[in-house]
Amino acid sequence: MKDSKIERIRKDMLTACIKLADLGFLAGVGGNLAVRIDSKLMAVTPSATDYYTMKPEDLCILEINGLKMVEGTKQPTTESGLHASFFSLRPEIEVSLHTHQPLASAVSLLGLDMDIASEEGKKNIGPFVRIVSYAPSGTPFLVRAFRSRIIKETNGYLLRNHGLICGAFTLDQTIANVKLVEKEAARFLRNRIEKNPNLSYMPNAVKDQLLSAL
Ligand SMILES: [Zn+2]
């Protein structure tokens, strides 16, 4: 029974990765995906693999507690510890996605929590996306920093100077969430540019150009 569940999860993850790569959330810019199998196991994408040529068996099955690989031949993503933290501290989260999406990553440079304005975002993610202090990617320091910020009020976390990690209950919702965060990040940045008195010296033409890029 478990094997058929793992098989289905692997297939669904593959489809989701292609969708995310097509949307520009994974291709070329890295990022990785994890899905909970049960309370003990998770499936994660392998490190440094082209998502368009990835096969179901390339997905690695790991223990959430301790990250021991129980199935797979490739090296699991170096961010497996982040996904495992999400699954262990938030037992209701089923999917964890890490991206380097451009606008959310830009907001992560500010070192601030980002509010969420849309109703859909508030419902699926929470009233804000929470900042996690900087630590180098793939290290236990980043895992520790992330763990210390996980709360039940939000499913979205900005890894400072790095990117986004977002939890969800389904793969479809994960895709919707990262799209949503990117939109919210555009709004957040636009707001800060328009309302920032320190930018009053900036000629309007430059400001307009900056805003049109968001
Ligand atoms: Zn990363």
PDB file of C-alpha atoms and ligand atoms in Angstrom:
ATOM      1  CA  MET A   1       0.000   0.000   0.000  1.00  0.00           C
ATOM      2  CA  LYS A   2       2.792   2.348   0.985  1.00  0.00           C
ATOM      3  CA  ASP A   3       4.715   1.592  -2.223  1.00  0.00           C
ATOM      4  CA  SER A   4       1.813   2.639  -4.410  1.00  0.00           C
ATOM      5  CA  LYS A   5       1.460   5.828  -2.366  1.00  0.00           C
ATOM      6  CA  ILE A   6       5.155   6.613  -2.865  1.00  0.00           C
ATOM      7  CA  GLU A   7       4.807   5.890  -6.576  1.00  0.00           C
ATOM      8  CA  ARG A   8       1.884   8.278  -6.864  1.00  0.00           C
ATOM      9  CA  ILE A   9       3.679  10.988  -4.889  1.00  0.00           C
ATOM     10  CA  ARG A  10       6.754  10.667  -7.112  1.00  0.00           C
ATOM     11  CA  LYS A  11       4.610  10.985 -10.256  1.00  0.00           C
ATOM     12  CA  ASP A  12       2.714  13.984  -8.879  1.00  0.00           C
ATOM     13  CA  MET A  13       5.976  15.658  -7.829  1.00  0.00           C
ATOM     14  CA  LEU A  14       7.396  15.225 -11.309  1.00  0.00           C
ATOM     15  CA  THR A  15       4.328  16.888 -12.842  1.00  0.00           C
ATOM     16  CA  ALA A  16       4.512  19.728 -10.306  1.00  0.00           C
ATOM     17  CA  CYS A  17       8.236  20.275 -10.968  1.00  0.00           C
ATOM     18  CA  ILE A  18       7.613  20.596 -14.720  1.00  0.00           C
ATOM     19  CA  LYS A  19       4.783  23.082 -14.045  1.00  0.00           C
ATOM     20  CA  LEU A  20       7.005  25.087 -11.684  1.00  0.00           C
ATOM     21  CA  ALA A  21       9.903  25.023 -14.147  1.00  0.00           C
ATOM     22  CA  ASP A  22       7.565  26.187 -16.952  1.00  0.00           C
ATOM     23  CA  LEU A  23       6.450  29.054 -14.709  1.00  0.00           C
ATOM     24  CA  GLY A  24      10.108  29.989 -14.115  1.00  0.00           C
ATOM     25  CA  PHE A  25      10.150  29.081 -10.435  1.00  0.00           C
ATOM     26  CA  LEU A  26      12.635  26.218 -10.720  1.00  0.00           C
ATOM     27  CA  ALA A  27      14.358  26.211 -14.098  1.00  0.00           C
ATOM     28  CA  GLY A  28      17.816  27.730 -14.128  1.00  0.00           C
ATOM     29  CA  VAL A  29      17.397  29.365 -10.739  1.00  0.00           C
ATOM     30  CA  GLY A  30      17.455  26.268  -8.564  1.00  0.00           C
ATOM     31  CA  GLY A  31      14.889  25.517  -5.890  1.00  0.00           C
ATOM     32  CA  ASN A  32      13.613  22.226  -4.560  1.00  0.00           C
ATOM     33  CA  LEU A  33      10.443  20.445  -3.567  1.00  0.00           C
ATOM     34  CA  ALA A  34       9.475  18.041  -0.775  1.00  0.00           C
ATOM     35  CA  VAL A  35       6.272  16.082  -0.125  1.00  0.00           C
ATOM     36  CA  ARG A  36       5.347  14.323   3.081  1.00  0.00           C
ATOM     37  CA  ILE A  37       4.644  10.600   2.666  1.00  0.00           C
ATOM     38  CA  ASP A  38       3.582  10.027   6.275  1.00  0.00           C
ATOM     39  CA  SER A  39       4.649  11.144   9.745  1.00  0.00           C
ATOM     40  CA  LYS A  40       8.106   9.558   9.282  1.00  0.00           C
ATOM     41  CA  LEU A  41       9.016   9.827   5.595  1.00  0.00           C
ATOM     42  CA  MET A  42       9.244  12.503   2.911  1.00  0.00           C
ATOM     43  CA  ALA A  43      10.116  12.567  -0.792  1.00  0.00           C
ATOM     44  CA  VAL A  44      12.543  15.286  -1.957  1.00  0.00           C
ATOM     45  CA  THR A  45      13.945  16.363  -5.296  1.00  0.00           C
ATOM     46  CA  PRO A  46      17.560  15.391  -5.951  1.00  0.00           C
ATOM     47  CA  SER A  47      20.298  18.002  -5.941  1.00  0.00           C
ATOM     48  CA  ALA A  48      21.529  19.477  -9.250  1.00  0.00           C
ATOM     49  CA  THR A  49      19.065  17.719 -11.542  1.00  0.00           C
ATOM     50  CA  ASP A  50      17.386  19.111 -14.635  1.00  0.00           C
ATOM     51  CA  TYR A  51      13.685  18.999 -13.767  1.00  0.00           C
ATOM     52  CA  TYR A  52      12.750  18.386 -17.416  1.00  0.00           C
ATOM     53  CA  THR A  53      14.692  15.118 -17.613  1.00  0.00           C
ATOM     54  CA  MET A  54      14.099  13.973 -14.032  1.00  0.00           C
ATOM     55  CA  LYS A  55      12.616  10.469 -13.640  1.00  0.00           C
ATOM     56  CA  PRO A  56      10.314   9.278 -10.809  1.00  0.00           C
ATOM     57  CA  GLU A  57      13.078   7.098  -9.366  1.00  0.00           C
ATOM     58  CA  ASP A  58      15.376  10.154  -9.136  1.00  0.00           C
ATOM     59  CA  LEU A  59      13.252  11.477  -6.263  1.00  0.00           C
ATOM     60  CA  CYS A  60      14.773  10.550  -2.911  1.00  0.00           C
ATOM     61  CA  ILE A  61      12.827   9.109   0.005  1.00  0.00           C
ATOM     62  CA  LEU A  62      14.217  10.298   3.336  1.00  0.00           C
ATOM     63  CA  GLU A  63      13.369   9.950   6.986  1.00  0.00           C
ATOM     64  CA  ILE A  64      12.061  13.280   8.276  1.00  0.00           C
ATOM     65  CA  ASN A  65      13.859  12.753  11.543  1.00  0.00           C
ATOM     66  CA  GLY A  66      17.604  12.476  10.799  1.00  0.00           C
ATOM     67  CA  LEU A  67      17.413  12.607   6.963  1.00  0.00           C
ATOM     68  CA  LYS A  68      18.502   9.008   6.425  1.00  0.00           C
ATOM     69  CA  MET A  69      17.858   8.034   2.796  1.00  0.00           C
ATOM     70  CA  VAL A  70      15.664   4.952   2.564  1.00  0.00           C
ATOM     71  CA  GLU A  71      15.186   4.905  -1.214  1.00  0.00           C
ATOM     72  CA  GLY A  72      16.872   6.575  -4.168  1.00  0.00           C
ATOM     73  CA  THR A  73      20.177   6.670  -6.003  1.00  0.00           C
ATOM     74  CA  LYS A  74      20.761  10.420  -6.394  1.00  0.00           C
ATOM     75  CA  GLN A  75      22.031  12.893  -3.843  1.00  0.00           C
ATOM     76  CA  PRO A  76      19.000  14.485  -2.118  1.00  0.00           C
ATOM     77  CA  THR A  77      18.667  18.291  -2.211  1.00  0.00           C
ATOM     78  CA  THR A  78      21.049  20.068   0.154  1.00  0.00           C
ATOM     79  CA  GLU A  79      18.015  21.860   1.618  1.00  0.00           C
ATOM     80  CA  SER A  80      16.395  18.614   2.851  1.00  0.00           C
ATOM     81  CA  GLY A  81      16.917  19.802   6.443  1.00  0.00           C
ATOM     82  CA  LEU A  82      14.681  22.829   5.825  1.00  0.00           C
ATOM     83  CA  HIS A  83      11.865  20.691   4.457  1.00  0.00           C
ATOM     84  CA  ALA A  84      12.222  18.176   7.292  1.00  0.00           C
ATOM     85  CA  SER A  85      11.993  21.006   9.825  1.00  0.00           C
ATOM     86  CA  PHE A  86       8.775  22.200   8.244  1.00  0.00           C
ATOM     87  CA  PHE A  87       7.264  18.696   8.342  1.00  0.00           C
ATOM     88  CA  SER A  88       8.323  17.983  11.917  1.00  0.00           C
ATOM     89  CA  LEU A  89       7.343  21.331  13.453  1.00  0.00           C
ATOM     90  CA  ARG A  90       4.161  21.769  11.397  1.00  0.00           C
ATOM     91  CA  PRO A  91       2.594  18.283  11.243  1.00  0.00           C
ATOM     92  CA  GLU A  92      -0.299  19.528   9.102  1.00  0.00           C
ATOM     93  CA  ILE A  93       1.979  20.729   6.276  1.00  0.00           C
ATOM     94  CA  GLU A  94       2.084  18.224   3.389  1.00  0.00           C
ATOM     95  CA  VAL A  95       4.228  20.018   0.807  1.00  0.00           C
ATOM     96  CA  SER A  96       7.289  22.255   1.184  1.00  0.00           C
ATOM     97  CA  LEU A  97       8.730  24.234  -1.727  1.00  0.00           C
ATOM     98  CA  HIS A  98      11.899  26.314  -1.790  1.00  0.00           C
ATOM     99  CA  THR A  99      12.453  28.769  -4.642  1.00  0.00           C
ATOM    100  CA  HIS A 100      14.811  31.556  -5.630  1.00  0.00           C
ATOM    101  CA  GLN A 101      11.982  33.453  -7.321  1.00  0.00           C
ATOM    102  CA  PRO A 102      13.173  36.952  -8.276  1.00  0.00           C
ATOM    103  CA  LEU A 103      10.848  39.359  -6.452  1.00  0.00           C
ATOM    104  CA  ALA A 104      10.453  37.408  -3.209  1.00  0.00           C
ATOM    105  CA  SER A 105      14.255  37.001  -3.167  1.00  0.00           C
ATOM    106  CA  ALA A 106      14.573  40.776  -3.648  1.00  0.00           C
ATOM    107  CA  VAL A 107      12.318  41.326  -0.617  1.00  0.00           C
ATOM    108  CA  SER A 108      14.461  38.871   1.368  1.00  0.00           C
ATOM    109  CA  LEU A 109      17.350  41.367   1.039  1.00  0.00           C
ATOM    110  CA  LEU A 110      15.412  43.871   3.149  1.00  0.00           C
ATOM    111  CA  GLY A 111      15.377  41.617   6.202  1.00  0.00           C
ATOM    112  CA  LEU A 112      11.722  42.341   6.940  1.00  0.00           C
ATOM    113  CA  ASP A 113       8.532  40.358   7.318  1.00  0.00           C
ATOM    114  CA  MET A 114       6.308  40.962   4.284  1.00  0.00           C
ATOM    115  CA  ASP A 115       2.605  41.522   4.803  1.00  0.00           C
ATOM    116  CA  ILE A 116       0.119  39.670   2.609  1.00  0.00           C
ATOM    117  CA  ALA A 117      -2.694  41.831   1.243  1.00  0.00           C
ATOM    118  CA  SER A 118      -4.883  39.491  -0.817  1.00  0.00           C
ATOM    119  CA  GLU A 119      -7.651  37.451   0.789  1.00  0.00           C
ATOM    120  CA  GLU A 120      -6.531  34.306  -1.022  1.00  0.00           C
ATOM    121  CA  GLY A 121      -2.988  34.818   0.259  1.00  0.00           C
ATOM    122  CA  LYS A 122      -4.139  35.381   3.820  1.00  0.00           C
ATOM    123  CA  LYS A 123      -6.217  32.218   3.651  1.00  0.00           C
ATOM    124  CA  ASN A 124      -3.576  29.952   2.092  1.00  0.00           C
ATOM    125  CA  ILE A 125      -0.363  31.397   3.499  1.00  0.00           C
ATOM    126  CA  GLY A 126      -1.170  33.698   6.402  1.00  0.00           C
ATOM    127  CA  PRO A 127      -1.253  37.440   7.150  1.00  0.00           C
ATOM    128  CA  PHE A 128       2.500  37.773   6.481  1.00  0.00           C
ATOM    129  CA  VAL A 129       5.589  35.983   5.227  1.00  0.00           C
ATOM    130  CA  ARG A 130       8.202  35.752   7.971  1.00  0.00           C
ATOM    131  CA  ILE A 131      11.888  36.612   7.599  1.00  0.00           C
ATOM    132  CA  VAL A 132      14.544  34.073   8.614  1.00  0.00           C
ATOM    133  CA  SER A 133      17.980  35.453   9.507  1.00  0.00           C
ATOM    134  CA  TYR A 134      20.825  34.758   7.093  1.00  0.00           C
ATOM    135  CA  ALA A 135      22.899  31.598   7.140  1.00  0.00           C
ATOM    136  CA  PRO A 136      24.653  29.909   4.189  1.00  0.00           C
ATOM    137  CA  SER A 137      22.405  27.593   2.173  1.00  0.00           C
ATOM    138  CA  GLY A 138      22.599  23.871   2.798  1.00  0.00           C
ATOM    139  CA  THR A 139      24.058  24.287   6.301  1.00  0.00           C
ATOM    140  CA  PRO A 140      22.778  23.279   9.755  1.00  0.00           C
ATOM    141  CA  PHE A 141      22.978  26.999  10.638  1.00  0.00           C
ATOM    142  CA  LEU A 142      20.250  27.793   8.129  1.00  0.00           C
ATOM    143  CA  VAL A 143      18.156  24.858   9.374  1.00  0.00           C
ATOM    144  CA  ARG A 144      18.491  26.169  12.932  1.00  0.00           C
ATOM    145  CA  ALA A 145      17.596  29.727  11.885  1.00  0.00           C
ATOM    146  CA  PHE A 146      14.548  28.456  10.001  1.00  0.00           C
ATOM    147  CA  ARG A 147      13.366  26.206  12.839  1.00  0.00           C
ATOM    148  CA  SER A 148      13.492  29.117  15.273  1.00  0.00           C
ATOM    149  CA  ARG A 149      11.085  31.117  13.085  1.00  0.00           C
ATOM    150  CA  ILE A 150       8.464  28.462  12.235  1.00  0.00           C
ATOM    151  CA  ILE A 151       5.048  29.340  13.655  1.00  0.00           C
ATOM    152  CA  LYS A 152       1.562  28.141  12.863  1.00  0.00           C
ATOM    153  CA  GLU A 153       0.311  31.599  11.817  1.00  0.00           C
ATOM    154  CA  THR A 154       2.141  31.540   8.485  1.00  0.00           C
ATOM    155  CA  ASN A 155       3.201  29.014   5.847  1.00  0.00           C
ATOM    156  CA  GLY A 156       5.631  31.397   4.110  1.00  0.00           C
ATOM    157  CA  TYR A 157       9.230  32.235   5.111  1.00  0.00           C
ATOM    158  CA  LEU A 158      11.777  34.492   3.420  1.00  0.00           C
ATOM    159  CA  LEU A 159      15.306  33.186   3.836  1.00  0.00           C
ATOM    160  CA  ARG A 160      17.348  36.364   4.144  1.00  0.00           C
ATOM    161  CA  ASN A 161      19.456  37.176   1.026  1.00  0.00           C
ATOM    162  CA  HIS A 162      18.419  33.861  -0.486  1.00  0.00           C
ATOM    163  CA  GLY A 163      14.806  33.034  -1.371  1.00  0.00           C
ATOM    164  CA  LEU A 164      11.493  31.651  -0.217  1.00  0.00           C
ATOM    165  CA  ILE A 165      10.249  28.507   1.491  1.00  0.00           C
ATOM    166  CA  CYS A 166       6.520  27.945   1.425  1.00  0.00           C
ATOM    167  CA  GLY A 167       4.384  25.184   2.886  1.00  0.00           C
ATOM    168  CA  ALA A 168       1.006  23.962   1.663  1.00  0.00           C
ATOM    169  CA  PHE A 169      -1.495  21.153   1.966  1.00  0.00           C
ATOM    170  CA  THR A 170      -1.438  20.081  -1.701  1.00  0.00           C
ATOM    171  CA  LEU A 171       0.934  20.370  -4.651  1.00  0.00           C
ATOM    172  CA  ASP A 172      -1.539  22.542  -6.572  1.00  0.00           C
ATOM    173  CA  GLN A 173      -1.804  24.882  -3.618  1.00  0.00           C
ATOM    174  CA  THR A 174       1.994  25.074  -3.407  1.00  0.00           C
ATOM    175  CA  ILE A 175       2.165  26.280  -6.997  1.00  0.00           C
ATOM    176  CA  ALA A 176      -0.610  28.812  -6.354  1.00  0.00           C
ATOM    177  CA  ASN A 177       1.186  29.992  -3.199  1.00  0.00           C
ATOM    178  CA  VAL A 178       4.536  30.749  -4.818  1.00  0.00           C
ATOM    179  CA  LYS A 179       2.764  32.634  -7.634  1.00  0.00           C
ATOM    180  CA  LEU A 180       0.841  34.556  -5.020  1.00  0.00           C
ATOM    181  CA  VAL A 181       3.945  35.441  -2.988  1.00  0.00           C
ATOM    182  CA  GLU A 182       5.612  36.768  -6.150  1.00  0.00           C
ATOM    183  CA  LYS A 183       2.614  39.039  -6.782  1.00  0.00           C
ATOM    184  CA  GLU A 184       2.604  40.187  -3.166  1.00  0.00           C
ATOM    185  CA  ALA A 185       6.347  40.860  -3.371  1.00  0.00           C
ATOM    186  CA  ALA A 186       5.776  43.105  -6.424  1.00  0.00           C
ATOM    187  CA  ARG A 187       3.122  45.032  -4.500  1.00  0.00           C
ATOM    188  CA  PHE A 188       5.322  45.263  -1.401  1.00  0.00           C
ATOM    189  CA  LEU A 189       8.313  46.605  -3.353  1.00  0.00           C
ATOM    190  CA  ARG A 190       6.159  49.033  -5.362  1.00  0.00           C
ATOM    191  CA  ASN A 191       4.719  50.379  -2.126  1.00  0.00           C
ATOM    192  CA  ARG A 192       8.117  50.868  -0.565  1.00  0.00           C
ATOM    193  CA  ILE A 193       9.462  52.686  -3.616  1.00  0.00           C
ATOM    194  CA  GLU A 194       6.426  54.973  -3.874  1.00  0.00           C
ATOM    195  CA  LYS A 195       6.267  55.765  -0.179  1.00  0.00           C
ATOM    196  CA  ASN A 196       9.957  56.017   0.626  1.00  0.00           C
ATOM    197  CA  PRO A 197      10.934  59.655   1.330  1.00  0.00           C
ATOM    198  CA  ASN A 198      14.584  58.721   0.886  1.00  0.00           C
ATOM    199  CA  LEU A 199      13.850  58.107  -2.773  1.00  0.00           C
ATOM    200  CA  SER A 200      12.426  61.608  -3.352  1.00  0.00           C
ATOM    201  CA  TYR A 201      15.690  62.647  -4.998  1.00  0.00           C
ATOM    202  CA  MET A 202      15.094  60.044  -7.669  1.00  0.00           C
ATOM    203  CA  PRO A 203      13.917  61.557 -10.985  1.00  0.00           C
ATOM    204  CA  ASN A 204      10.368  60.448 -11.795  1.00  0.00           C
ATOM    205  CA  ALA A 205      11.485  58.845 -15.048  1.00  0.00           C
ATOM    206  CA  VAL A 206      13.872  56.573 -13.142  1.00  0.00           C
ATOM    207  CA  LYS A 207      11.252  55.797 -10.530  1.00  0.00           C
ATOM    208  CA  ASP A 208       8.706  54.965 -13.251  1.00  0.00           C
ATOM    209  CA  GLN A 209      11.173  52.665 -14.933  1.00  0.00           C
ATOM    210  CA  LEU A 210      11.852  50.908 -11.646  1.00  0.00           C
ATOM    211  CA  LEU A 211       8.147  50.533 -10.901  1.00  0.00           C
ATOM    212  CA  SER A 212       7.363  49.242 -14.379  1.00  0.00           C
ATOM    213  CA  ALA A 213       9.816  46.393 -13.794  1.00  0.00           C
ATOM    214  CA  LEU A 214       7.716  45.135 -10.886  1.00  0.00           C
TER     215      LEU A 214
HETATM  216 ZN    ZN B   1      18.205  27.970  -2.139  1.00  0.00          ZN
END
